[in-house]
């Protein structure tokens, strides 16, 4: 936990990384709409076997969900590692009921060799 706290302090030192704001449900909904759009595009790309781009779009579908969670809790992030740190902090504080391992996997995003399709 001290490592998360230190990284969070570092993130908050520069507004180009992370800022605290008022919780913003409207912004959270905008991020969710963008995530839904990206997911639909990903499905079209998968159907057309364009897996490299589908993976990229899938990444952003997930990331916009993360940004929605941050907006709901009063943060705006412009840095992926800071986004992950805030999510881990919210989990530690009991404000978010997610699996930490799931969040950490986003940082590495390795392909699952046993998956039904490449994305």
Coordinates of C-alpha atoms in Angstrom, one line a residue:
X1 CA 0.0 0.0 0.0
X2 CA 2.8 2.5 0.7
X3 CA 3.9 2.1 -2.9
X4 CA 0.5 2.9 -4.2
X5 CA 0.3 6.0 -1.9
X6 CA 3.7 7.2 -3.1
X7 CA 2.8 6.8 -6.8
X8 CA -0.5 8.5 -6.2
X9 CA 1.3 11.5 -4.7
X10 CA 3.6 11.6 -7.7
X11 CA 0.6 11.4 -10.1
X12 CA -1.1 14.3 -8.4
X13 CA 2.0 16.6 -8.6
X14 CA 1.4 17.2 -12.2
X15 CA -2.0 18.1 -13.8
X16 CA -0.8 16.5 -17.0
X17 CA -0.9 13.1 -15.1
X18 CA -3.8 13.3 -12.7
X19 CA -6.2 15.8 -11.1
X20 CA -8.8 15.6 -8.3
X21 CA -12.1 17.0 -9.3
X22 CA -15.7 16.8 -8.1
X23 CA -17.3 13.5 -8.9
X24 CA -18.8 13.9 -12.4
X25 CA -21.5 11.4 -13.3
X26 CA -22.0 13.1 -16.7
X27 CA -18.4 12.7 -17.6
X28 CA -18.5 9.0 -16.4
X29 CA -21.5 8.4 -18.8
X30 CA -19.5 10.0 -21.7
X31 CA -16.7 7.6 -21.0
X32 CA -19.1 4.7 -20.9
X33 CA -20.6 5.7 -24.2
X34 CA -17.2 5.9 -25.8
X35 CA -16.4 2.4 -24.3
X36 CA -19.6 1.0 -25.8
X37 CA -18.7 2.5 -29.2
X38 CA -15.2 1.1 -29.1
X39 CA -16.6 -2.3 -28.1
X40 CA -18.9 -2.3 -31.2
X41 CA -16.0 -1.3 -33.4
X42 CA -13.9 -4.1 -31.9
X43 CA -16.6 -6.7 -32.7
X44 CA -16.8 -5.5 -36.3
X45 CA -13.0 -5.8 -36.6
X46 CA -13.0 -9.3 -35.1
X47 CA -15.8 -10.4 -37.5
X48 CA -13.5 -9.2 -40.4
X49 CA -10.5 -11.0 -38.8
X50 CA -8.6 -7.7 -38.3
X51 CA -7.3 -8.8 -34.9
X52 CA -4.4 -6.3 -34.5
X53 CA -6.7 -3.3 -34.6
X54 CA -9.5 -5.1 -32.7
X55 CA -7.0 -5.5 -29.8
X56 CA -6.1 -1.8 -29.9
X57 CA -9.8 -0.8 -29.9
X58 CA -10.5 -3.3 -27.1
X59 CA -7.8 -1.7 -25.0
X60 CA -9.5 1.6 -25.3
X61 CA -12.9 0.1 -24.6
X62 CA -11.5 -1.1 -21.2
X63 CA -9.6 2.1 -20.6
X64 CA -12.7 4.3 -21.0
X65 CA -14.5 2.1 -18.4
X66 CA -11.6 2.9 -16.1
X67 CA -11.8 6.6 -16.8
X68 CA -15.6 6.4 -16.1
X69 CA -14.8 4.9 -12.7
X70 CA -12.3 7.7 -12.0
X71 CA -14.8 10.4 -13.0
X72 CA -17.4 8.9 -10.7
X73 CA -14.9 9.1 -7.8
X74 CA -13.6 12.6 -8.6
X75 CA -10.5 12.1 -10.7
X76 CA -9.4 12.9 -14.2
X77 CA -6.4 11.0 -15.5
X78 CA -4.1 11.5 -18.5
X79 CA -1.7 8.8 -17.6
X80 CA -2.3 5.1 -17.7
X81 CA -0.2 4.1 -14.7
X82 CA -1.9 6.9 -12.7
X83 CA -5.3 5.6 -13.7
X84 CA -4.4 2.1 -12.5
X85 CA -3.0 3.5 -9.3
X86 CA -6.2 5.3 -8.5
X87 CA -8.2 2.2 -9.2
X88 CA -6.0 0.2 -6.9
X89 CA -6.3 2.9 -4.2
X90 CA -10.1 2.9 -4.5
X91 CA -10.1 -0.9 -4.1
X92 CA -7.9 -0.7 -1.0
X93 CA -10.3 1.9 0.5
X94 CA -13.3 -0.3 -0.2
X95 CA -14.8 2.2 -2.6
X96 CA -14.6 -0.1 -5.5
X97 CA -15.4 -3.8 -5.6
X98 CA -13.1 -5.1 -8.3
X99 CA -10.3 -7.7 -8.4
X100 CA -6.9 -6.1 -8.1
X101 CA -5.4 -8.8 -10.3
X102 CA -7.9 -7.9 -13.1
X103 CA -6.7 -4.3 -12.9
X104 CA -3.1 -5.3 -12.9
X105 CA -3.5 -7.4 -16.0
X106 CA -4.5 -4.3 -17.9
X107 CA -1.0 -3.0 -17.4
X108 CA 0.5 -6.0 -19.2
X109 CA -2.2 -7.1 -21.6
X110 CA -0.7 -10.4 -22.7
X111 CA -2.7 -12.6 -25.1
X112 CA -4.3 -15.6 -23.6
X113 CA -3.1 -18.6 -25.6
X114 CA -6.2 -20.6 -24.8
X115 CA -8.7 -17.9 -25.8
X116 CA -11.3 -18.7 -28.3
X117 CA -10.1 -15.9 -30.6
X118 CA -6.9 -13.6 -30.6
X119 CA -8.6 -10.6 -29.0

